[in-house]
Amino acid sequence: DAGVIQSPRHEVTEMGQEVTLRCKPISGHDYLFWYRQTMMRGLELLIYFNNNVPIDDSGMPEDRFSAKMPNASFSTLKIQPSEPRDSAVYFCASSLGSRETQYFGPGTRLLVL
Amino acid sequence: DQQVKQNSPSLSVQEGRISILNCDYTNSMFDYFLWYKKYPAEGPTFLISISSIKDKNEDGRFTVFLNKSAKHLSLHIVPSQPGDSAVYFCAKGAGSYQLTFGKGTKLSVIP
């Protein structure tokens, strides 16, 4: 199994640009999570899906952030427009009906100049 | 409000000795705690968990202790190995599938 796949691994963009982060969960997993890691706030949950349906997006910081899961094998996190304070590492994770074991991808390191 | 606190940002331990990583929490509503390990340029990986009804869980060299009266959780690694050098995150789970993570403790095991 390839594990959770995220792309791109690194993204450098200028303030005001649109950024799209991509995630392919482990095949068969029914939960997908998006996290953000910063020095100030640590690892925080942004949004999670169950069977492609968003369940809780209370962690999404602003309306500039949006996430979609059009099918069971693909999800996107979009930031439009991006700001320097969005610079962070964004992780995607998936799980199979288990509250404990979430499998994380390698993350996307985003730098907004 | 930081519900899960890891007060030590870093810890250095000699190879073969015991590593003790600590975690405090402020909200008593939880079902389980977990520890995740993270290497540089990789995502966190699940290590061990403990249910709220237990006070100890052991898996090989890793043991997690839960002290509900003190609202304190600890992870013991014995013996420590250089490959254990990583950032360790404590996380709390309550009801739903949401996890609340601490900020992590960087463990360095010195050969």
PDB file of C-alpha atoms in Angstrom, chain A residues 9 31 33 35 37 39-43 45 48 56 58 91 95 97-106, chain B residues 31-32 34 36 38 41-46 49-51 87 89 94-103:
ATOM      1  CA  ARG A   9       5.382  18.342  -1.249  1.00  0.00           C
ATOM      2  CA  TYR A  31     -12.464   9.106   6.934  1.00  0.00           C
ATOM      3  CA  PHE A  33      -8.730  14.672   7.726  1.00  0.00           C
ATOM      4  CA  TYR A  35      -4.496  19.290   9.502  1.00  0.00           C
ATOM      5  CA  GLN A  37       0.989  22.476  11.662  1.00  0.00           C
ATOM      6  CA  MET A  39       5.068  26.651  15.415  1.00  0.00           C
ATOM      7  CA  MET A  40       2.549  28.781  17.271  1.00  0.00           C
ATOM      8  CA  ARG A  41      -0.477  26.498  17.247  1.00  0.00           C
ATOM      9  CA  GLY A  42       1.019  23.046  16.723  1.00  0.00           C
ATOM     10  CA  LEU A  43      -1.018  20.453  14.832  1.00  0.00           C
ATOM     11  CA  LEU A  45      -7.556  19.865  12.678  1.00  0.00           C
ATOM     12  CA  TYR A  48     -12.752  16.080   8.222  1.00  0.00           C
ATOM     13  CA  ASP A  56     -16.950  19.230  10.777  1.00  0.00           C
ATOM     14  CA  SER A  58     -15.123  24.305  12.481  1.00  0.00           C
ATOM     15  CA  PHE A  91      -1.156  17.245   6.473  1.00  0.00           C
ATOM     16  CA  SER A  95      -8.609   6.202   8.706  1.00  0.00           C
ATOM     17  CA  GLY A  97     -13.657   3.617  10.955  1.00  0.00           C
ATOM     18  CA  SER A  98     -11.103   3.847  13.758  1.00  0.00           C
ATOM     19  CA  ARG A  99     -10.938   6.794  16.090  1.00  0.00           C
ATOM     20  CA  GLU A 100      -7.419   5.986  17.054  1.00  0.00           C
ATOM     21  CA  THR A 101      -5.289   5.169  14.081  1.00  0.00           C
ATOM     22  CA  GLN A 102      -5.130   7.959  11.563  1.00  0.00           C
ATOM     23  CA  TYR A 103      -2.564   7.483   8.813  1.00  0.00           C
ATOM     24  CA  PHE A 104      -0.852  10.703   7.832  1.00  0.00           C
ATOM     25  CA  GLY A 105       0.617  11.739   4.537  1.00  0.00           C
ATOM     26  CA  PRO A 106       4.081  13.339   4.340  1.00  0.00           C
TER      27      PRO A 106
ATOM     28  CA  ASP B  31     -12.370   8.742  25.570  1.00  0.00           C
ATOM     29  CA  TYR B  32      -8.747   7.983  24.872  1.00  0.00           C
ATOM     30  CA  LEU B  34      -2.771   8.607  21.816  1.00  0.00           C
ATOM     31  CA  TYR B  36       2.167   9.799  17.640  1.00  0.00           C
ATOM     32  CA  LYS B  38       7.071  12.124  13.722  1.00  0.00           C
ATOM     33  CA  ALA B  41       9.846  15.447   6.382  1.00  0.00           C
ATOM     34  CA  GLU B  42       7.320  12.713   7.230  1.00  0.00           C
ATOM     35  CA  GLY B  43       3.810  12.700   8.621  1.00  0.00           C
ATOM     36  CA  PRO B  44       3.071  11.613  12.189  1.00  0.00           C
ATOM     37  CA  THR B  45       2.664   7.861  12.739  1.00  0.00           C
ATOM     38  CA  PHE B  46       0.509   6.263  15.400  1.00  0.00           C
ATOM     39  CA  SER B  49      -3.029   4.622  22.763  1.00  0.00           C
ATOM     40  CA  ILE B  50      -4.813   4.294  26.094  1.00  0.00           C
ATOM     41  CA  SER B  51      -8.507   4.216  26.881  1.00  0.00           C
ATOM     42  CA  VAL B  87       9.101  14.451  17.737  1.00  0.00           C
ATOM     43  CA  PHE B  89       2.886  14.211  19.958  1.00  0.00           C
ATOM     44  CA  ALA B  94     -13.336  12.553  22.741  1.00  0.00           C
ATOM     45  CA  GLY B  95     -16.469  11.122  21.209  1.00  0.00           C
ATOM     46  CA  SER B  96     -16.055  12.036  17.581  1.00  0.00           C
ATOM     47  CA  TYR B  97     -13.125  11.360  15.333  1.00  0.00           C
ATOM     48  CA  GLN B  98     -11.479  14.637  16.170  1.00  0.00           C
ATOM     49  CA  LEU B  99      -8.079  14.545  17.794  1.00  0.00           C
ATOM     50  CA  THR B 100      -6.567  17.426  19.761  1.00  0.00           C
ATOM     51  CA  PHE B 101      -2.787  17.377  19.627  1.00  0.00           C
ATOM     52  CA  GLY B 102      -0.127  18.833  21.884  1.00  0.00           C
ATOM     53  CA  LYS B 103       2.716  20.823  20.353  1.00  0.00           C
TER      54      LYS B 103
END
